[in-house]
Short mmCIF file of C-alpha atoms and ligand atoms in Angstrom, two decimals:
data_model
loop_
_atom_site.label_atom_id
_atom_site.label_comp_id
_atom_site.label_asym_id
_atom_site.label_seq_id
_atom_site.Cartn_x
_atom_site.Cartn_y
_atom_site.Cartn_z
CA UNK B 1 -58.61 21.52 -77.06
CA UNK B 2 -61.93 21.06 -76.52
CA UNK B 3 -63.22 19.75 -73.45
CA UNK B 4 -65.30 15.54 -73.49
CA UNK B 5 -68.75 15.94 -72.91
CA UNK B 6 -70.06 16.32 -69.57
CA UNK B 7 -70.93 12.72 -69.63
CA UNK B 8 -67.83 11.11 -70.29
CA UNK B 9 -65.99 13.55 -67.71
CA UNK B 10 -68.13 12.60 -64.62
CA UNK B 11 -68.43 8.74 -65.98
CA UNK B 12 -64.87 7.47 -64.01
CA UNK B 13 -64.33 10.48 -61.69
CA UNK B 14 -60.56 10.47 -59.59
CA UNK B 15 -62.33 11.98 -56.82
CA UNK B 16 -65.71 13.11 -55.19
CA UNK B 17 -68.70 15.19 -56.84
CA UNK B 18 -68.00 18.76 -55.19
CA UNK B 19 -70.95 21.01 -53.81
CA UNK B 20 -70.03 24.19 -53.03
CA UNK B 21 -71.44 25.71 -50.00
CA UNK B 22 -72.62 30.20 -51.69
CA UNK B 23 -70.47 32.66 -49.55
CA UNK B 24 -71.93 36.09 -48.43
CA UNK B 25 -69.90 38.81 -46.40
CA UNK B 26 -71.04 39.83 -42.74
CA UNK B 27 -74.59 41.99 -44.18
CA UNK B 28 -75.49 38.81 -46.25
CA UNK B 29 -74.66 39.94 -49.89
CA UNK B 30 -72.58 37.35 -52.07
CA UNK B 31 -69.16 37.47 -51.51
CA UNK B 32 -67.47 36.21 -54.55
CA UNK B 33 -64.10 36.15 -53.31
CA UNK B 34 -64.65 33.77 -50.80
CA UNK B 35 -66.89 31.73 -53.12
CA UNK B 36 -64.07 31.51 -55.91
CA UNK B 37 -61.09 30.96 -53.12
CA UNK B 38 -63.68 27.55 -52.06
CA UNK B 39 -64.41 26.07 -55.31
CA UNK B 40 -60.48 26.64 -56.43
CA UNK B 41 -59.14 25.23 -53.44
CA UNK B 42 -61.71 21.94 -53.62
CA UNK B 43 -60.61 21.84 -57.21
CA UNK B 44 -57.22 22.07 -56.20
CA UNK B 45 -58.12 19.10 -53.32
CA UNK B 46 -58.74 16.93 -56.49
CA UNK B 47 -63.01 17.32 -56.68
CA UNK B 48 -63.71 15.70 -60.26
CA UNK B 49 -66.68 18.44 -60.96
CA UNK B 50 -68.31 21.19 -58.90
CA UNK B 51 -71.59 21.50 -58.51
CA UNK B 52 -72.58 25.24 -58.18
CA UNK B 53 -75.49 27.15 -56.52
CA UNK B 54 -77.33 23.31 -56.64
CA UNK B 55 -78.62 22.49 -52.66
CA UNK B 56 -75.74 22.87 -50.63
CA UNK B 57 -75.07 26.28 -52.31
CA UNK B 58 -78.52 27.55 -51.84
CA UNK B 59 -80.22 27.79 -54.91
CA UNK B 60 -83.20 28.42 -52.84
CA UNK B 61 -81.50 31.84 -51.84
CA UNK B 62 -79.91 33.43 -54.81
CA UNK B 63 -81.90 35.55 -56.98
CA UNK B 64 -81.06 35.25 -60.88
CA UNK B 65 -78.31 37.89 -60.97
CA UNK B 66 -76.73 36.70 -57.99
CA UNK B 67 -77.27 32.80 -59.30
CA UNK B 68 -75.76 33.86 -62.63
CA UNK B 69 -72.58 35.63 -60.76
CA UNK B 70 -71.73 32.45 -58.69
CA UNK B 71 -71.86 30.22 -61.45
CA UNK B 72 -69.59 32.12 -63.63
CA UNK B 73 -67.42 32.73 -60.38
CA UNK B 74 -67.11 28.53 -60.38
CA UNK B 75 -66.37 28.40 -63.75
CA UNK B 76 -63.74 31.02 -62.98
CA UNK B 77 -61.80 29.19 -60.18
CA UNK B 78 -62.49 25.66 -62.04
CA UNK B 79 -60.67 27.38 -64.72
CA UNK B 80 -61.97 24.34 -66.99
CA UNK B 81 -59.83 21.90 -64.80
CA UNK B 82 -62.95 20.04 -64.43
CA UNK B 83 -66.62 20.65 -65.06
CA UNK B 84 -69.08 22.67 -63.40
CA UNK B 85 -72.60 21.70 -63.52
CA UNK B 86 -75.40 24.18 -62.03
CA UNK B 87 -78.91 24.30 -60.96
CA UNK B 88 -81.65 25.35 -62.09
CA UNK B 89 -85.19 25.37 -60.68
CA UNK B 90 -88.34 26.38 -59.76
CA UNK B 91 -91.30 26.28 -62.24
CA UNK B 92 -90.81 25.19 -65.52
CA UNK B 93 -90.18 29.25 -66.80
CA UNK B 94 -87.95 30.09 -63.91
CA UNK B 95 -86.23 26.51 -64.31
CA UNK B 96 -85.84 27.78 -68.35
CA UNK B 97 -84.15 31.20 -67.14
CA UNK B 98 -82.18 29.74 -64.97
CA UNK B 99 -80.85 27.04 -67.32
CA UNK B 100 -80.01 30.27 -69.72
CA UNK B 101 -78.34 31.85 -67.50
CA UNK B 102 -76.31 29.14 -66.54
CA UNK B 103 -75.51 28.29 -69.91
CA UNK B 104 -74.31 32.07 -70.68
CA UNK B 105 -71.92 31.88 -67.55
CA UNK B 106 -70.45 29.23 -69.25
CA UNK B 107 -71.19 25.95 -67.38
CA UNK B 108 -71.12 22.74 -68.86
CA UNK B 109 -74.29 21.26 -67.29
CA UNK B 110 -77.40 21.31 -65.52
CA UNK B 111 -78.32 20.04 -62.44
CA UNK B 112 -82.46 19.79 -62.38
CA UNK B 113 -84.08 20.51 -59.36
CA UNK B 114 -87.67 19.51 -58.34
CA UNK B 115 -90.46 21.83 -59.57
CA UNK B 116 -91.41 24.54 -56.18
CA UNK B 117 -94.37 23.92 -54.57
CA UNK B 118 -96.72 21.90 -57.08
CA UNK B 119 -97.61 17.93 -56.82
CA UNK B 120 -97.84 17.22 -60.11
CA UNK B 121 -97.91 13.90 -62.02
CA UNK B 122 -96.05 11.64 -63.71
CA UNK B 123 -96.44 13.17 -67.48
CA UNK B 124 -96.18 16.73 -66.06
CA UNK B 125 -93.10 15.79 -64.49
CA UNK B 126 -92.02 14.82 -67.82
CA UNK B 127 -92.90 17.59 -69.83
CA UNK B 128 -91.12 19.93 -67.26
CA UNK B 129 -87.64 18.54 -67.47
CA UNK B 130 -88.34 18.04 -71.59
CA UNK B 131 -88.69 22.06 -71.66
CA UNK B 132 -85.66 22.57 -69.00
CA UNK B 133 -83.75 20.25 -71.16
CA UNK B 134 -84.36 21.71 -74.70
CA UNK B 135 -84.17 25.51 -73.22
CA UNK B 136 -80.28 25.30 -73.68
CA UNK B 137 -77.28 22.97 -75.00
CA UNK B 138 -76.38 21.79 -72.05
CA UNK B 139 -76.64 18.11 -70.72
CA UNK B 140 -79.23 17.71 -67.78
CA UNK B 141 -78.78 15.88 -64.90
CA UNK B 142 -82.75 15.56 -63.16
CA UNK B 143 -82.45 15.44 -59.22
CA UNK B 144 -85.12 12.96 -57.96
CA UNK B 145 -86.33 14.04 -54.03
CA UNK B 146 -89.28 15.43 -52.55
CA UNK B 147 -92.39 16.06 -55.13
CA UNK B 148 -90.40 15.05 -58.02
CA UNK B 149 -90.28 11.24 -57.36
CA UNK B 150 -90.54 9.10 -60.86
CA UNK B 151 -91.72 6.15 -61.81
CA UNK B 152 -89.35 3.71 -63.67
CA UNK B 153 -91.39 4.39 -67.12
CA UNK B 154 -90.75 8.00 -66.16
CA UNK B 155 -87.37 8.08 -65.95
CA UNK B 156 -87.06 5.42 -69.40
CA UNK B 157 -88.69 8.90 -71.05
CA UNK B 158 -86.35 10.86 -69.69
CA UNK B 159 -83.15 9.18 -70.82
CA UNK B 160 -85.23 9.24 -74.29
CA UNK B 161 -85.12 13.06 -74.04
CA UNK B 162 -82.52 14.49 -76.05
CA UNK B 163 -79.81 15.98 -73.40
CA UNK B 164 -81.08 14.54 -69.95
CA UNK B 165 -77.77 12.76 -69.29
CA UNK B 166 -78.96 11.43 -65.73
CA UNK B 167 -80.93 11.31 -62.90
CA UNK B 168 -79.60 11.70 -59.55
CA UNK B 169 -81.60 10.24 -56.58
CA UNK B 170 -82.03 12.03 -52.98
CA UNK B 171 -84.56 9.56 -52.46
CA UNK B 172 -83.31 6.35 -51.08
CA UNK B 173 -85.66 3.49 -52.37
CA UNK B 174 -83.30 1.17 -53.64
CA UNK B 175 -86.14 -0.90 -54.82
CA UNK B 176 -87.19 1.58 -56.71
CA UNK B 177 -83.89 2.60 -58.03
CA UNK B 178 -83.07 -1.15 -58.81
CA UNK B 179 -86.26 -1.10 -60.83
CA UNK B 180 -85.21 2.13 -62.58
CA UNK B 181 -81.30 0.42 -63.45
CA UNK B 182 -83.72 -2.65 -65.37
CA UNK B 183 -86.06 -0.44 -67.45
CA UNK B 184 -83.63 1.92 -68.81
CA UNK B 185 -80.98 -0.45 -69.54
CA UNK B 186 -83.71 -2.62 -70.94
CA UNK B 187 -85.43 0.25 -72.88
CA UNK B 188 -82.74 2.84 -73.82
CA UNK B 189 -79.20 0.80 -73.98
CA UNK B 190 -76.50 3.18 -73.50
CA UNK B 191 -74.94 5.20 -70.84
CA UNK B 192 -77.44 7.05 -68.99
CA UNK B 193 -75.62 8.51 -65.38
CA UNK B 194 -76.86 7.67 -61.85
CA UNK B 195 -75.86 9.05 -58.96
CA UNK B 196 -76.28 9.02 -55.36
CA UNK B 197 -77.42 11.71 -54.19
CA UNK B 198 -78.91 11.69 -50.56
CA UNK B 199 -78.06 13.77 -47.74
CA UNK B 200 -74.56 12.61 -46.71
CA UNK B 201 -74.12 10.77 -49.43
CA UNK B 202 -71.21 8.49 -48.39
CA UNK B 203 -73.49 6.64 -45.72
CA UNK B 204 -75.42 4.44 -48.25
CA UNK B 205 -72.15 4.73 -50.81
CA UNK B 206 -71.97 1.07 -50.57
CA UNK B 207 -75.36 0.01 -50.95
CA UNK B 208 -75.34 2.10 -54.28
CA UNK B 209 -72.70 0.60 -55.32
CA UNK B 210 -73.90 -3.02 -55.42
CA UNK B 211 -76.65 -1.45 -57.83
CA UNK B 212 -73.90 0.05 -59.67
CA UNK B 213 -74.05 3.20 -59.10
CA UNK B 214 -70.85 4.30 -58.44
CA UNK B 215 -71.12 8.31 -58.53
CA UNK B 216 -72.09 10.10 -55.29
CA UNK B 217 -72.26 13.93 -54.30
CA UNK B 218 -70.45 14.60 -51.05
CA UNK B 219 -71.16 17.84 -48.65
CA UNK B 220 -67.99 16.56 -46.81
CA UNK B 221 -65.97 17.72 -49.21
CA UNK B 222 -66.33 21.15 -48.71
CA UNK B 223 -65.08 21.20 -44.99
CA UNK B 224 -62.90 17.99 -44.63
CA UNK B 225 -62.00 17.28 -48.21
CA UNK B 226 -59.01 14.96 -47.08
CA UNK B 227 -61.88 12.72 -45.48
CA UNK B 228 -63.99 13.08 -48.31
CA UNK B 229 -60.83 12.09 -50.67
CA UNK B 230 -59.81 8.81 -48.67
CA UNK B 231 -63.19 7.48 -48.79
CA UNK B 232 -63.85 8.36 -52.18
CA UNK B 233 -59.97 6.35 -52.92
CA UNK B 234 -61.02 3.52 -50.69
CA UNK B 235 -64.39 2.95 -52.75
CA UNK B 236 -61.90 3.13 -55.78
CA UNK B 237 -59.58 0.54 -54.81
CA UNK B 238 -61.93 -1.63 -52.66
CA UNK B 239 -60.30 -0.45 -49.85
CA UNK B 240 -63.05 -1.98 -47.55
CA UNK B 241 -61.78 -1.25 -44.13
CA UNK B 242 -60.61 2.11 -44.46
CA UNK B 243 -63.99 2.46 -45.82
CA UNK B 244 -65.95 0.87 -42.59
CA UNK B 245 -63.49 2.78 -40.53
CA UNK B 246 -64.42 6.21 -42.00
CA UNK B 247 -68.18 5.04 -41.45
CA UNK B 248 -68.18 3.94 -38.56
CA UNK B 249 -65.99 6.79 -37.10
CA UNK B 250 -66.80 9.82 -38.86
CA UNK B 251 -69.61 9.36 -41.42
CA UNK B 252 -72.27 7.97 -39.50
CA UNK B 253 -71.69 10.15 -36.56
CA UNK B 254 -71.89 13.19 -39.13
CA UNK B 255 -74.79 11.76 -40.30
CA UNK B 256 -76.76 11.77 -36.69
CA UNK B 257 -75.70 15.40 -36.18
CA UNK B 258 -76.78 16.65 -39.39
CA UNK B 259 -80.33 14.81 -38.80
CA UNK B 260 -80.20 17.55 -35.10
CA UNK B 261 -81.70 20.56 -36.90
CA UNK B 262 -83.47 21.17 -39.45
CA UNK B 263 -81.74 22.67 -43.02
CA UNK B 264 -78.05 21.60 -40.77
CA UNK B 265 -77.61 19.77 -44.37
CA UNK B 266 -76.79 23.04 -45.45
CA UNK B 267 -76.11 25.27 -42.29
CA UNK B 268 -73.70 23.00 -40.73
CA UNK B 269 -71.76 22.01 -43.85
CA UNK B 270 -71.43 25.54 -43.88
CA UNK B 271 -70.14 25.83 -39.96
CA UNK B 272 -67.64 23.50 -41.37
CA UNK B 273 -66.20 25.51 -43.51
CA UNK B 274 -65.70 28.01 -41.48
CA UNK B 275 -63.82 25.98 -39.07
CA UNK B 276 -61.48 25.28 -41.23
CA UNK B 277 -60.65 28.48 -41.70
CA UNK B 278 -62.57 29.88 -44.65
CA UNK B 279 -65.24 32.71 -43.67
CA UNK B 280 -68.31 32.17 -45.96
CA UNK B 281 -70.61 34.16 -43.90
CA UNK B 282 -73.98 32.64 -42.44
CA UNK B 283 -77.24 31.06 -44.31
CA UNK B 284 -79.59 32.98 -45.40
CA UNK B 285 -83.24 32.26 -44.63
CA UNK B 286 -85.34 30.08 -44.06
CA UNK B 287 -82.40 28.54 -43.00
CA UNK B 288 -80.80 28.87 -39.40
CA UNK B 289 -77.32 28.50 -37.87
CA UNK B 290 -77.07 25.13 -36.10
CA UNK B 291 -76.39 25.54 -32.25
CA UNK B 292 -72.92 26.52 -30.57
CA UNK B 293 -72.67 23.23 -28.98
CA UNK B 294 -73.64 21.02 -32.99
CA UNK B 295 -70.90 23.16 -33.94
CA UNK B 296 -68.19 21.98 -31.30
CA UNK B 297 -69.03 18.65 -32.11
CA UNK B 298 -68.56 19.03 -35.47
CA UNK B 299 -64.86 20.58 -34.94
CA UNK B 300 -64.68 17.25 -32.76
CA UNK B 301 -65.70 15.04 -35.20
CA UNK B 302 -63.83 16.65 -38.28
CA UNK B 303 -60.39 15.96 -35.77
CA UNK B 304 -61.59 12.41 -35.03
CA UNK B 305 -62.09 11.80 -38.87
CA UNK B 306 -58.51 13.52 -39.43
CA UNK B 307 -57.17 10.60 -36.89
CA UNK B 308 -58.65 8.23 -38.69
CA UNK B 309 -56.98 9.04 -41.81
CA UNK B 310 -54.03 8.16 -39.66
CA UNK B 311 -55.55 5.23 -38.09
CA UNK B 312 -54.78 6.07 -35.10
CA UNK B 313 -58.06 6.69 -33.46
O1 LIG T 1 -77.84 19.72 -54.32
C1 LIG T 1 -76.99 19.44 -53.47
O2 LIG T 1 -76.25 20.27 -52.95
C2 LIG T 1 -76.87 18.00 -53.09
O3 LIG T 1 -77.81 17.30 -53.14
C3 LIG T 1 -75.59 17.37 -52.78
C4 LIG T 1 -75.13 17.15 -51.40
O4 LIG T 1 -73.76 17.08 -51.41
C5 LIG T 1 -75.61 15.93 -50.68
O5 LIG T 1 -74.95 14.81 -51.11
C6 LIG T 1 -75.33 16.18 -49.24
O6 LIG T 1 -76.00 17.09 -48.74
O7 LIG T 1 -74.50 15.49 -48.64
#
């Protein structure tokens, strides 16, 4: 049978929006194995879609061959149990190649990251993710963050553009994003897919929410999917005060150590991981390892959250 569109499969999700941390082995060259063994067992934790080699999985890092390999290794362990969406970046050439070779290792999406290094403008912007977006078949979803920050008009041309399924937002204006919500619901009825998508994601959950955004990319899930899973349930049911409890316990606490180094967004989701048990080697640069003592308190805090889950903290 053949599979809904990408759309309609991430619309409702039963649980959170999965970003793979990339493994490498101990001289820093992918390590596939490992890779595969994460993304099955998060799909196997009940993830709703991974998202492969985006941020957390250090697109930055991978050259082509090795971006190509992971995302067919995802689509491998998601054994089409849910979709996997990849990314795809750098200037609007590299972005194209990248969005081939995604689509040739068979994912079922496109996660659009900002252009590298350039400041460019509004209709630049535009005509960047209109090429990434016609290079293949797949649905685009455009990550807003950093230089690629859009105007509402912007983004009512995007949802014009024929396969740019969403926008996801690591920027954190709500005022801006409420403004977005009226113009393209105003200008372009129909279905167009927001999500949130800032560092720790689950921190400002509720806030998005009440703009109706109700999707949300969570780093947790790769090292303490069970925490991930309840808070992602308790959003679902309007479980409010497991939800505060998780936030106030374990989420904002995560939160302030992740803000203790820079790039711990991705180096100590990664520590995480390896606590529990899974060795997916260390970031590569420009990145760092984040400090013996960020890492104890992580194991702390992942044990704490674990309580919670039992209310008994
Ligand atoms: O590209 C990425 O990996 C992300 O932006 C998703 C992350 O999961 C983000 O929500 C985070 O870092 O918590």
């Amino acid at each position: 049978m053949t599979p809904a569109p990408l759309a309609a499969r991430l619309r409702d999700p039963r649980g959170p929006l999965f970003f793979p941390v990339t493994a490498y082995g101990p001289g820093g060259s992918l390590d596939l194995d490992a890779y595969r063994t994460h993304v099955r067992r998060g799909v196997e934790a009940g993830a709703a879609a991974v998202f492969a080699a985006c941020g957390t999985g250090e697109f930055h890092a991978l050259l082509p061959e090795e971006f190509e390999a992971c995302v067919r290794a995802a689509v491998e362990a998601a054994d089409g149990r849910v979709p996997v969406v990849a990314g795809a970046g750098y200037g609007t050439a590299l972005a194209v190649r990248y969005a081939r070779l995604a689509e040739a290792a068979g994912a079922d999406g496109l996660l659009a990251m900002p252009p590298y290094l350039v400041l460019a403008g509004q209709e630049g912007l535009l005509r960047h993710y209109r090429e990434v977006a016609a290079a293949t078949a797949l649905p685009v979803i455009v990550y807003q963050r950093d230089n690629a920050v859009f105007t509402p008009e912007t983004v009512v041309g995007l949802a014009r553009t024929e396969g740019v399924i969403g926008l996801k937002d690591g920027l954190g204006d709500l005022d801006l994003m409420q403004r977005v919500v009226s113009a393209v619901r105003t200008e372009v009825p129909g279905d167009f897919l927001y999500f949130n998508g800032l560092p720790t994601a689950e921190q400002t959950q509720l806030a998005y929410r009440a703009l109706g955004i109700t999707l949300y990319s969570s780093a947790v899930f790769c090292f303490a999917p069970e925490i991930a899973l309840a808070f992602h349930r308790a959003l679902r049911t309007g479980d409010l005060p497991v939800a505060h409890r998780l936030l106030d316990g374990f989420y904002g606490p995560f939160a302030d150590l992740r803000a203790q180094g820079r790039g711990y967004a991705v180096s100590l989701v990664k520590a995480g991981v390896r606590l529990r048990g899974l060795d997916v080697g260390e970031v590569r640069p420009p990145l760092h390892e984040p400090a013996d003592d960020h890492v104890k308190q992580l194991a702390r805090l992942i044990e704490r959250g674990q309580a919670l889950l039992e209310g008994d903290a």
